[in-house]
Amino acid sequence: MKGLIFLLLLSFIWIGSIICSAWRPPAVPQEMPAFAGSEACKSCHRDIFNDTRHTAHYLSSALPDDAHIKGSFAAGKNEFVYNQWMVLVLEKKKDLFLQTAYMNGIPTEQRAFGLVIGSGRKGQTYLYWDKNNLYQLPVSYYAPANDWCNSPGYPLNYIRFYRPIPATCLECHASYAAAQVKKDGSTSFNKKSILYGIDCERCHGPAAAHVAFHTQHPDEKAANSIISTKQLSRQQRLDACALCHSGLRKQLQPAFSFTVGQRLDDFSVPNYDVDTAGGLDVHGNQYGLLTASKCFKMSAQLDCSSCHNVHINERHDMATFSQRCLNCHATHDTCTVKASAGVMLKDNCIDCHMPQLPSKKITLKLASATAVTPDLVRTHRVGIYP
Ligand code: HEC
Ligand code: HEC
Ligand code: HEC
Ligand code: HEC
Ligand code: HEC
Ligand code: HEC
Ligand code: HEC
């Protein structure tokens, strides 16, 4: 009898723990992978190392300093006015960059920039630390207008500091961060563990063993202890980018558990309707849109690297991108429209077949404007547009 009760109790605990594990948000305590850091790659991969320093990936997160914060702290440019009672002032004091909320001229809340998210190619958002938790600051930066704007997602009529930052934010914008999801759902970060920027090992996997091997065997010409990008299947290559470029995904596993070569759907699943270009937001879904295009469906090999060399900043180099279209489309005689004067049709396939479309999800209000502006996103649904 005692044995039976014990068994029953055990099975309750067991079922209970299954239910709990199904309900709890994924916890994130992990061992720090064996990273070497990109300085260690420099001696053998010098060109790639130097080129990547200028990419949006590498600059996608950083500690706050003059070089990384794009907005202006100069008098006259350092205010965001919510209404006649509420003003947010951006100030620089010694080493600190601050956002201070004023109500009728009286300061009500002040927080220091702790982390910069975004290279500033389109914009930046800033985070502050409260103990080991991260929160979004109320004011962000919008590059096309070179101006401060409200942080997307915050109300326009009241200054707020309350948006907590989950680990997924850094999963897409940094190389590593150890984090833990607490019982109350909040995420606590280990500040010292953060590797800023999307660096080599975010895409190629931890490479300490590769560095150790090749340092000991300088004459070995074949790559050792590193995932070979050439031997990956098309889906594996796509998954390596889709991790961050298929919109905000539903997490099945803790942030930072996926590494290149694994099946992405085992770690997170898409959360969007592949067929709508209308749902575009700043977080894009290049993967979803590209895979819905004829170029993708009707060719066996097209993937992101058919058009992008991610080691180099090739932004807005339309002639180079168009050359990559011509690798498959030997001619463009099929395009019935005439190019405008002075523009060679072959030098810009992009603006006709992959136009920039206004985001329906992200709209921003600039410090200097009264109306809201939509963010523009380059659609990856390659096709024929009016
Ligand atoms: C002591 C020299 C050395 C160092 C240091 C080194 N590598 Fe390599 N790596 C090589 C050699 C040799 C190859 C094979 C030839 C080639 O592809 O360039 C290689 C190849 C690679 C490849 C291509 C694998 C493939 O087959 O597609 C990647 C990716 C790579 N290394 C990443 C890194 C990263 C990331 C670092 C720094 C963390 C690094 N390497 C540091 C020597 C080195
Ligand atoms: C860890 C997440 C992550 C991974 C993995 C990743 N990206 Fe990105 N990518 C980003 C983020 C974040 C940005 C925006 C960076 C910024 O401007 O702050 C970006 C920007 C870009 C851009 C725009 C660059 C520019 O200068 O305009 C291209 C192109 C791009 N990624 C392609 C790729 C491709 C191709 C792959 C796969 C080989 C890939 N990315 C893998 C997160 C990622
Ligand atoms: C699923 C991955 C993912 C998550 C999660 C994510 N981002 Fe991004 N973010 C991206 C990618 C990819 C881009 C570039 C998109 C493009 O250019 O179309 C981007 C762009 C941005 C930009 C504009 C950067 C620039 O200079 O162009 C900002 C700012 C930004 N994200 C902030 C955040 C913040 C803050 C969070 C967390 C609250 C977050 N993102 C969560 C992937 C992600
Ligand atoms: C955003 C993701 C990403 C980042 C960051 C990145 N790589 Fe790569 N790397 C790739 C992809 C994708 C390929 C395969 C390209 C192809 O097949 O056309 C590649 C190929 C390589 C290769 C083999 C082919 C070649 O060009 O020699 C080496 C070596 C390499 N990367 C080293 C590095 C090093 C070193 C860094 C950092 C300084 C780095 N990569 C940063 C995605 C990345
Ligand atoms: C890896 C090869 C490949 C690359 C690279 C490629 N395409 Fe395609 N594309 C195809 C194939 C295959 C088709 C379907 C057959 C066809 O219409 O020629 C296609 C179809 C198209 C179509 C017709 C779409 C429709 O819905 O009717 C357009 C337009 C197009 N491509 C433009 C481009 C542009 C612009 C680029 C560069 C930004 C590009 N393609 C890059 C292979 C490619
Ligand atoms: C057929 C060619 C082609 C393919 C394939 C392709 N891209 Fe692009 N991508 C472009 C062009 C062209 C641009 C515009 C570049 C610019 O303005 O600097 C672009 C821009 C981007 C941007 C910046 C978006 C923005 O709104 O500014 C990101 C992010 C990106 N690509 C990611 C990817 C990812 C991830 C893949 C694979 C899923 C991919 N691309 C596949 C041609 C391509
Ligand atoms: C000024 C705008 C414009 C430019 C620039 C342009 N195209 Fe087109 N293209 C079109 C239009 C419009 C069509 C549809 C023609 C039709 O169906 O009558 C088209 C059709 C196509 C098709 C589909 C043909 C078919 O029958 O399915 C391909 C492939 C294509 N273009 C590739 C390219 C490539 C590659 C470039 C750059 C070298 C390019 N286009 C530059 C406007 C343009």
XYZ file of C-alpha atoms and ligand atoms in Angstrom:
687
model
C 0.000 0.000 0.000
C 2.773 2.372 1.029
C 4.555 1.473 -2.224
C 1.417 2.269 -4.238
C 0.969 5.684 -2.588
C 4.628 6.376 -3.222
C 4.226 5.422 -6.899
C 1.086 7.564 -7.218
C 2.911 10.477 -5.619
C 5.850 10.004 -7.928
C 3.631 9.953 -10.993
C 1.884 13.141 -9.833
C 5.238 14.822 -9.446
C 6.261 13.504 -12.851
C 3.078 14.648 -14.619
C 3.276 17.935 -12.706
C 6.802 18.527 -13.857
C 5.840 17.812 -17.472
C 2.983 20.312 -17.250
C 5.227 22.866 -15.596
C 7.979 22.439 -18.140
C 5.411 22.914 -20.889
C 4.158 26.136 -19.336
C 7.309 27.796 -18.117
C 9.026 30.173 -20.523
C 12.279 28.591 -21.658
C 14.984 29.166 -19.021
C 18.372 30.265 -20.288
C 21.128 29.077 -17.953
C 23.784 27.750 -20.308
C 27.469 27.189 -20.328
C 29.301 29.856 -22.256
C 30.310 28.213 -25.564
C 34.021 27.993 -26.446
C 34.376 31.332 -28.265
C 37.756 32.603 -29.397
C 36.634 36.173 -30.215
C 37.211 37.721 -33.646
C 40.600 39.251 -32.700
C 41.814 35.646 -32.817
C 40.716 35.293 -36.474
C 42.603 38.364 -37.662
C 46.024 36.756 -38.198
C 44.719 34.157 -40.677
C 41.576 35.815 -42.144
C 42.783 39.408 -42.281
C 40.643 40.731 -45.162
C 37.408 39.251 -43.845
C 38.229 40.567 -40.371
C 38.861 44.102 -41.639
C 35.810 44.162 -43.931
C 33.355 42.910 -41.326
C 34.211 45.798 -38.959
C 32.177 48.072 -41.277
C 29.058 45.907 -41.575
C 25.662 46.552 -40.019
C 25.924 43.125 -38.370
C 29.119 43.954 -36.497
C 27.741 47.357 -35.453
C 24.311 46.085 -34.440
C 24.895 46.406 -30.690
C 27.456 48.291 -28.627
C 28.160 50.014 -25.344
C 27.042 53.659 -25.372
C 29.714 56.149 -26.495
C 30.083 59.096 -28.903
C 31.026 56.832 -31.790
C 28.019 54.549 -31.477
C 25.141 56.871 -30.493
C 23.970 58.556 -33.705
C 21.562 61.151 -32.292
C 22.625 64.689 -31.359
C 23.027 65.979 -27.784
C 23.598 69.579 -28.946
C 21.387 72.254 -27.385
C 18.269 72.811 -29.465
C 18.407 69.270 -30.886
C 18.279 67.300 -27.664
C 14.588 67.422 -26.783
C 11.588 65.317 -27.625
C 8.399 67.197 -26.867
C 5.406 64.956 -26.080
C 2.983 67.812 -25.382
C 2.887 71.143 -23.548
C 3.482 69.436 -20.171
C 5.859 66.616 -21.026
C 9.364 66.888 -22.478
C 12.149 64.343 -22.654
C 15.672 65.798 -22.583
C 18.762 63.969 -23.871
C 21.982 64.944 -22.115
C 25.607 63.962 -21.915
C 27.265 64.301 -18.481
C 30.899 63.130 -18.227
C 30.797 59.474 -19.345
C 27.031 59.177 -18.998
C 24.367 59.641 -21.659
C 20.992 60.349 -20.061
C 17.295 60.517 -20.900
C 15.340 62.636 -18.398
C 11.564 63.034 -18.301
C 10.255 66.480 -17.301
C 6.662 67.168 -16.226
C 5.847 70.890 -16.152
C 9.591 71.555 -15.930
C 10.176 69.190 -12.991
C 12.359 66.110 -13.584
C 10.379 62.933 -12.808
C 12.549 60.055 -14.035
C 16.123 59.807 -15.263
C 17.899 56.803 -16.785
C 21.324 56.312 -18.357
C 21.941 54.651 -21.746
C 23.248 51.131 -21.012
C 23.228 49.532 -24.431
C 22.853 50.705 -28.041
C 20.799 48.455 -30.346
C 21.007 49.068 -34.110
C 23.918 50.162 -36.285
C 22.086 53.386 -37.142
C 21.657 52.306 -40.773
C 17.902 52.732 -40.298
C 17.737 53.616 -36.648
C 18.722 52.848 -33.088
C 16.996 52.009 -29.846
C 18.625 52.415 -26.441
C 18.297 50.225 -23.368
C 18.924 50.947 -19.681
C 19.913 48.670 -16.828
C 17.832 48.306 -13.675
C 19.877 45.820 -11.610
C 20.305 42.907 -14.034
C 17.217 43.667 -16.094
C 17.136 45.637 -19.323
C 14.406 48.107 -20.330
C 13.869 50.242 -23.427
C 14.396 54.007 -23.130
C 11.492 56.208 -24.347
C 13.358 57.960 -27.161
C 15.054 56.306 -30.166
C 16.854 57.557 -33.289
C 15.614 57.512 -36.893
C 18.407 57.677 -39.494
C 16.614 58.916 -42.661
C 15.696 62.130 -40.800
C 18.844 62.182 -38.607
C 16.521 62.928 -35.707
C 15.288 61.526 -32.392
C 11.919 59.758 -32.504
C 9.602 58.009 -30.067
C 10.593 54.392 -29.373
C 8.273 52.186 -31.431
C 5.714 50.538 -29.183
C 5.554 53.309 -26.554
C 2.552 55.680 -26.354
C 2.902 59.085 -28.014
C 1.124 61.061 -25.319
C 2.977 59.973 -22.186
C 6.653 59.366 -21.311
C 7.170 55.727 -20.362
C 10.187 53.645 -19.332
C 8.452 50.312 -18.779
C 9.183 47.996 -21.740
C 11.254 45.010 -20.517
C 13.785 43.483 -22.914
C 13.721 39.716 -23.479
C 16.806 37.619 -24.347
C 15.595 37.233 -27.954
C 16.365 40.906 -28.546
C 20.068 40.230 -27.927
C 19.877 36.845 -29.654
C 19.305 38.752 -32.920
C 21.454 41.816 -32.221
C 24.507 40.447 -30.380
C 26.817 37.426 -30.444
C 26.094 36.119 -26.971
C 24.410 36.915 -23.650
C 23.824 34.588 -20.706
C 20.326 35.209 -19.367
C 17.788 33.640 -17.065
C 14.013 33.817 -17.214
C 12.735 34.297 -13.661
C 9.492 32.878 -12.219
C 7.754 36.240 -12.681
C 8.632 36.122 -16.405
C 11.334 38.803 -16.231
C 14.719 38.219 -17.843
C 17.894 38.719 -15.864
C 21.134 39.138 -17.828
C 24.720 38.460 -16.875
C 26.159 41.824 -17.953
C 29.755 40.611 -18.242
C 28.809 37.738 -20.561
C 27.504 39.985 -23.359
C 29.454 39.843 -26.632
C 28.404 42.966 -28.534
C 27.807 42.976 -32.303
C 27.043 40.080 -34.645
C 30.537 38.707 -35.051
C 32.189 35.765 -36.863
C 31.221 33.109 -34.360
C 27.546 34.101 -34.351
C 27.370 32.768 -37.940
C 30.173 30.184 -37.953
C 29.722 28.739 -34.473
C 32.181 28.769 -31.548
C 35.688 28.504 -33.043
C 38.172 28.143 -30.143
C 39.053 24.582 -31.255
C 39.572 25.757 -34.869
C 41.939 28.523 -33.739
C 43.870 26.141 -31.459
C 44.249 23.527 -34.214
C 45.438 25.922 -36.923
C 47.782 27.744 -34.569
C 49.445 24.407 -33.781
C 49.371 23.232 -37.427
C 50.215 26.342 -39.471
C 50.865 24.292 -42.631
C 47.445 22.644 -42.657
C 45.502 24.192 -45.547
C 42.170 22.357 -45.064
C 39.765 23.831 -42.512
C 39.601 21.898 -39.240
C 37.093 21.996 -36.333
C 34.771 24.498 -38.003
C 31.438 24.006 -39.746
C 32.021 24.120 -43.491
C 29.623 26.575 -45.100
C 30.090 24.864 -48.455
C 28.987 21.482 -47.182
C 25.734 22.766 -45.670
C 22.466 21.977 -47.461
C 20.436 24.831 -48.946
C 18.022 24.708 -46.006
C 20.871 24.762 -43.477
C 22.350 27.808 -45.196
C 18.953 29.522 -45.228
C 18.299 28.640 -41.579
C 21.567 30.340 -40.582
C 20.070 33.649 -41.746
C 16.379 32.889 -41.039
C 17.244 32.701 -37.324
C 17.150 36.512 -37.360
C 15.605 37.348 -40.744
C 12.195 35.656 -40.673
C 10.397 38.055 -38.373
C 9.716 37.591 -34.679
C 9.576 33.826 -34.154
C 7.848 31.732 -31.501
C 10.572 30.314 -29.229
C 10.616 26.586 -28.476
C 14.144 26.573 -27.023
C 16.056 29.178 -25.012
C 17.675 32.081 -26.866
C 21.201 31.355 -28.150
C 20.718 27.560 -28.291
C 20.625 27.352 -32.108
C 23.911 27.081 -33.989
C 24.497 26.954 -37.724
C 23.995 23.468 -39.190
C 21.023 22.655 -36.943
C 17.350 22.634 -37.989
C 15.895 26.014 -37.069
C 12.322 24.731 -36.726
C 13.454 22.600 -33.765
C 14.343 25.821 -31.917
C 11.698 28.322 -32.988
C 8.832 28.448 -35.458
C 7.715 31.205 -37.802
C 4.989 33.481 -36.561
C 3.893 35.085 -39.802
C 1.936 34.518 -42.958
C 4.545 33.961 -45.685
C 2.364 35.352 -48.392
C 1.813 38.880 -47.120
C 4.162 41.662 -48.026
C 1.710 43.941 -46.178
C 2.821 42.763 -42.764
C 6.378 44.030 -43.248
C 7.974 45.554 -40.178
C 11.454 46.790 -39.325
C 12.280 43.237 -38.355
C 11.527 42.182 -41.909
C 10.862 38.683 -43.047
C 13.336 38.473 -45.904
C 13.328 34.684 -45.614
C 9.532 34.355 -45.849
C 9.238 36.781 -48.748
C 12.202 35.390 -50.689
C 10.986 31.803 -50.424
C 7.612 32.927 -51.823
C 9.323 34.370 -54.964
C 9.608 32.641 -58.328
C 13.397 33.133 -58.284
C 13.532 30.903 -55.228
C 10.880 28.376 -56.140
C 12.112 27.814 -59.687
C 15.840 27.525 -59.023
C 17.546 24.807 -57.002
C 20.391 26.822 -55.538
C 19.224 30.392 -54.781
C 19.871 31.395 -51.160
C 20.820 34.624 -49.372
C 24.465 34.360 -50.484
C 23.382 34.391 -54.166
C 22.959 38.150 -53.716
C 24.735 39.052 -50.447
C 28.377 38.809 -49.414
C 27.827 39.287 -45.700
C 31.494 39.941 -44.952
C 31.376 43.237 -46.847
C 29.245 46.350 -46.468
C 27.688 46.549 -49.950
C 24.782 48.761 -48.947
C 23.075 50.617 -51.829
C 25.567 49.303 -54.409
C 22.794 48.595 -56.904
C 25.142 47.810 -59.805
C 26.784 44.993 -57.810
C 23.448 43.569 -56.726
C 22.088 43.789 -60.293
C 25.138 41.907 -61.551
C 24.091 39.064 -59.259
C 20.613 38.999 -60.874
C 22.326 38.740 -64.240
C 24.169 35.603 -63.050
C 20.830 33.854 -63.592
C 18.903 36.214 -65.901
C 21.280 36.502 -68.818
C 19.205 39.277 -70.359
C 16.523 41.673 -69.251
C 14.925 42.094 -72.682
C 11.729 40.879 -71.056
C 11.353 44.108 -69.076
C 8.912 46.055 -71.232
C 9.391 49.391 -69.498
C 11.943 51.999 -70.533
C 14.519 53.102 -68.014
C 14.491 56.801 -67.166
C 17.077 59.037 -68.827
C 20.610 58.493 -67.569
C 19.785 55.268 -65.725
C 21.070 52.049 -67.210
C 18.397 49.381 -66.861
C 21.061 46.795 -66.087
C 22.457 48.819 -63.205
C 19.312 48.806 -61.162
C 17.047 45.806 -61.436
C 16.346 46.324 -57.748
C 14.075 49.362 -57.504
C 11.663 47.846 -60.064
C 11.692 44.232 -58.876
C 12.413 44.573 -55.137
C 10.985 48.012 -54.295
C 11.132 49.609 -50.859
C 7.679 49.406 -49.300
C 6.282 51.304 -46.317
C 5.983 49.211 -43.163
C 2.445 48.842 -41.831
C 3.698 47.773 -38.416
C 6.368 50.333 -37.584
C 5.553 54.026 -37.755
C 7.623 56.671 -36.043
C 7.069 60.201 -34.857
C 10.071 62.473 -35.251
C 11.075 65.138 -32.748
C 10.861 67.738 -35.532
C 7.561 66.648 -37.113
C 3.920 66.450 -36.182
C 2.831 63.523 -38.376
C 4.056 59.925 -38.136
C 6.274 58.397 -40.865
C 6.310 54.718 -41.838
C 9.648 52.898 -41.886
C 10.664 51.708 -45.383
C 11.594 48.078 -45.925
C 13.129 46.482 -49.036
C 10.746 43.686 -50.012
C 12.364 40.321 -50.712
C 9.433 39.140 -52.719
C 11.217 39.458 -56.073
C 8.512 40.094 -58.655
C 6.782 42.455 -61.045
C 5.449 45.609 -59.402
C 3.362 48.399 -60.980
C 46.055 29.983 -37.395
C 45.227 30.292 -38.546
C 43.725 30.404 -38.368
C 43.043 31.132 -37.420
C 43.598 31.909 -36.237
C 41.635 31.047 -37.793
N 41.477 30.278 -38.907
Fe 39.781 29.894 -39.900
N 40.765 28.807 -41.284
C 42.122 28.595 -41.298
C 42.474 27.775 -42.456
C 43.874 27.327 -42.853
C 41.262 27.497 -43.145
C 41.088 26.683 -44.432
C 41.377 27.558 -45.648
C 40.350 28.621 -45.852
O 39.173 28.317 -46.044
O 40.729 29.816 -45.726
C 40.212 28.180 -42.392
C 38.875 28.204 -42.761
C 37.873 28.833 -42.057
C 36.480 28.849 -42.452
C 35.887 28.228 -43.693
C 35.372 26.841 -43.426
C 34.747 26.253 -44.682
O 35.215 25.188 -45.092
O 33.814 26.848 -45.234
C 35.809 29.572 -41.516
C 34.318 29.855 -41.493
C 36.784 30.016 -40.548
N 38.022 29.552 -40.880
C 36.471 30.800 -39.455
C 37.403 31.248 -38.533
C 37.058 32.075 -37.400
C 35.647 32.534 -37.054
C 38.227 32.329 -36.739
C 38.401 33.153 -35.467
C 37.562 32.815 -34.330
C 39.291 31.655 -37.459
N 38.756 31.015 -38.523
C 40.628 31.668 -37.081
C 43.030 29.076 -40.393
C 42.733 29.866 -39.294
C 22.149 36.937 -35.075
C 21.144 37.457 -35.966
C 21.495 37.553 -37.426
C 21.973 36.568 -38.255
C 22.332 35.124 -37.913
C 22.039 37.163 -39.576
N 21.632 38.478 -39.522
Fe 21.598 39.793 -41.033
N 21.068 41.287 -39.783
C 20.764 41.118 -38.457
C 20.460 42.394 -37.863
C 20.074 42.643 -36.420
C 20.612 43.354 -38.884
C 20.437 44.859 -38.742
C 21.731 45.373 -38.236
C 21.691 46.845 -37.914
O 21.635 47.659 -38.824
O 21.744 47.153 -36.715
C 20.991 42.624 -40.095
C 21.242 43.212 -41.320
C 21.453 42.491 -42.485
C 21.579 43.070 -43.795
C 21.537 44.553 -44.149
C 22.944 45.066 -44.213
C 23.069 46.480 -44.695
O 24.157 47.021 -44.509
O 22.125 47.039 -45.253
C 21.744 42.028 -44.687
C 21.918 42.117 -46.189
C 21.747 40.812 -43.907
N 21.574 41.114 -42.568
C 21.889 39.545 -44.439
C 22.113 38.395 -43.683
C 22.439 37.110 -44.244
C 22.570 36.810 -45.723
C 22.599 36.236 -43.195
C 22.964 34.756 -43.222
C 24.243 34.442 -43.814
C 22.365 37.002 -41.983
N 22.076 38.297 -42.321
C 22.445 36.473 -40.694
C 20.763 39.931 -37.758
C 21.277 38.742 -38.230
C 14.133 37.718 -34.704
C 15.285 38.580 -34.646
C 15.151 39.962 -34.057
C 14.654 40.298 -32.819
C 14.042 39.390 -31.753
C 14.837 41.721 -32.698
N 15.411 42.228 -33.837
Fe 15.788 44.188 -34.235
N 16.334 43.710 -36.143
C 16.434 42.430 -36.637
C 16.781 42.493 -38.042
C 16.970 41.297 -38.964
C 16.895 43.868 -38.383
C 17.187 44.465 -39.757
C 15.870 44.452 -40.523
C 15.832 45.157 -41.865
O 16.677 45.992 -42.176
O 14.881 44.847 -42.589
C 16.603 44.604 -37.150
C 16.604 45.999 -37.037
C 16.483 46.677 -35.845
C 16.707 48.087 -35.678
C 17.145 49.036 -36.785
C 18.651 48.906 -36.920
C 19.279 49.673 -38.037
O 20.248 50.413 -37.839
O 18.798 49.577 -39.143
C 16.520 48.374 -34.348
C 16.676 49.732 -33.671
C 16.146 47.150 -33.696
N 16.121 46.134 -34.628
C 15.863 47.039 -32.344
C 15.439 45.869 -31.730
C 15.109 45.771 -30.323
C 15.193 46.893 -29.311
C 14.721 44.466 -30.112
C 14.237 43.815 -28.826
C 13.176 44.447 -28.110
C 14.814 43.770 -31.384
N 15.259 44.651 -32.329
C 14.502 42.446 -31.568
C 16.209 41.265 -35.936
C 15.621 41.178 -34.688
C 26.307 37.264 -40.848
C 26.982 35.998 -40.858
C 28.486 35.935 -41.004
C 29.431 36.628 -40.277
C 29.206 37.667 -39.188
C 30.720 36.151 -40.738
N 30.548 35.223 -41.728
Fe 32.037 34.178 -42.677
N 30.653 33.348 -43.933
C 29.284 33.508 -43.824
C 28.638 32.794 -44.916
C 27.135 32.719 -45.181
C 29.678 32.196 -45.696
C 29.501 31.378 -46.983
C 29.483 32.293 -48.173
C 29.192 31.562 -49.460
O 29.060 30.351 -49.473
O 29.097 32.243 -50.480
C 30.929 32.541 -45.021
C 32.173 32.115 -45.437
C 33.354 32.286 -44.707
C 34.646 31.701 -45.040
C 34.954 30.778 -46.197
C 34.820 31.441 -47.518
C 35.712 32.625 -47.703
O 35.168 33.700 -48.062
O 36.923 32.525 -47.480
C 35.543 32.152 -44.084
C 37.014 31.840 -44.011
C 34.803 33.006 -43.165
N 33.490 33.065 -43.575
C 35.361 33.632 -42.067
C 34.710 34.612 -41.308
C 35.358 35.437 -40.295
C 36.813 35.302 -39.893
C 34.419 36.292 -39.806
C 34.586 37.412 -38.797
C 35.702 38.315 -38.984
C 33.165 35.970 -40.487
N 33.388 34.973 -41.400
C 31.933 36.592 -40.229
C 28.613 34.210 -42.854
C 29.203 35.054 -41.927
C 19.830 31.697 -58.617
C 19.243 32.264 -59.839
C 18.453 33.551 -59.737
C 18.886 34.773 -59.253
C 20.213 35.111 -58.589
C 17.809 35.710 -59.506
N 16.748 35.072 -60.111
Fe 15.037 35.940 -60.756
N 14.283 34.122 -61.282
C 15.026 32.957 -61.311
C 14.195 31.889 -61.868
C 14.639 30.450 -62.091
C 12.930 32.472 -62.155
C 11.699 31.808 -62.736
C 11.858 31.632 -64.234
C 11.904 32.938 -64.970
O 10.924 33.702 -64.942
O 12.949 33.228 -65.603
C 13.027 33.872 -61.795
C 12.003 34.814 -61.936
C 12.172 36.189 -61.855
C 11.156 37.182 -62.155
C 9.723 36.928 -62.588
C 8.909 36.954 -61.340
C 7.430 36.731 -61.522
O 6.754 36.716 -60.443
O 6.969 36.567 -62.634
C 11.715 38.412 -61.957
C 11.053 39.782 -62.131
C 13.075 38.179 -61.510
N 13.305 36.831 -61.456
C 13.975 39.200 -61.198
C 15.181 38.982 -60.541
C 16.001 40.041 -60.013
C 15.681 41.525 -60.114
C 17.078 39.449 -59.429
C 18.200 40.127 -58.660
C 17.783 41.002 -57.564
C 16.946 38.008 -59.621
N 15.778 37.776 -60.282
C 17.878 37.049 -59.172
C 16.329 32.786 -60.863
C 17.113 33.762 -60.274
C 17.759 38.150 -55.441
C 18.733 38.825 -54.666
C 18.630 38.790 -53.161
C 18.493 37.686 -52.365
C 18.452 36.244 -52.801
C 18.467 38.162 -51.010
N 18.585 39.520 -50.978
Fe 18.611 40.710 -49.326
N 18.707 42.369 -50.498
C 18.848 42.360 -51.873
C 18.947 43.720 -52.346
C 19.141 44.135 -53.783
C 18.844 44.568 -51.210
C 18.899 46.097 -51.141
C 20.301 46.454 -50.776
C 20.514 47.911 -50.428
O 19.627 48.766 -50.614
O 21.596 48.190 -49.937
C 18.701 43.677 -50.066
C 18.579 44.121 -48.748
C 18.539 43.275 -47.646
C 18.404 43.717 -46.282
C 18.196 45.149 -45.825
C 16.707 45.379 -45.848
C 16.254 46.795 -45.838
O 15.024 47.014 -45.759
O 17.086 47.711 -45.913
C 18.389 42.602 -45.497
C 18.218 42.573 -43.997
C 18.531 41.457 -46.373
N 18.626 41.900 -47.658
C 18.592 40.148 -45.947
C 18.509 39.041 -46.794
C 18.365 37.671 -46.334
C 18.348 37.243 -44.903
C 18.278 36.885 -47.451
C 18.011 35.401 -47.513
C 16.773 34.958 -46.867
C 18.374 37.770 -48.611
N 18.506 39.061 -48.161
C 18.345 37.337 -49.910
C 18.864 41.258 -52.692
C 18.702 39.947 -52.281
C 12.298 50.293 -64.960
C 11.845 49.077 -64.313
C 12.598 47.787 -64.608
C 13.945 47.564 -64.507
C 15.047 48.565 -64.197
C 14.136 46.156 -64.745
N 12.931 45.551 -64.995
Fe 12.628 43.563 -65.282
N 10.645 43.921 -65.691
C 10.026 45.118 -65.548
C 8.610 44.963 -65.869
C 7.560 46.063 -65.812
C 8.428 43.604 -66.225
C 7.128 42.939 -66.664
C 7.102 42.918 -68.157
C 5.871 42.286 -68.707
O 5.386 41.306 -68.151
O 5.415 42.784 -69.747
C 9.725 42.972 -66.071
C 9.936 41.611 -66.262
C 11.111 40.948 -65.858
C 11.276 39.520 -65.784
C 10.183 38.497 -66.002
C 10.039 38.128 -67.412
C 8.945 37.098 -67.592
O 8.499 37.006 -68.711
O 8.541 36.429 -66.632
C 12.567 39.261 -65.402
C 13.226 37.900 -65.192
C 13.206 40.556 -65.226
N 12.295 41.551 -65.504
C 14.514 40.724 -64.813
C 15.141 41.957 -64.729
C 16.553 42.112 -64.463
C 17.519 40.965 -64.246
C 16.803 43.462 -64.444
C 18.130 44.163 -64.254
C 19.187 43.763 -65.148
C 15.543 44.146 -64.683
N 14.566 43.195 -64.851
C 15.382 45.524 -64.702
C 10.597 46.323 -65.121
C 11.964 46.516 -64.931
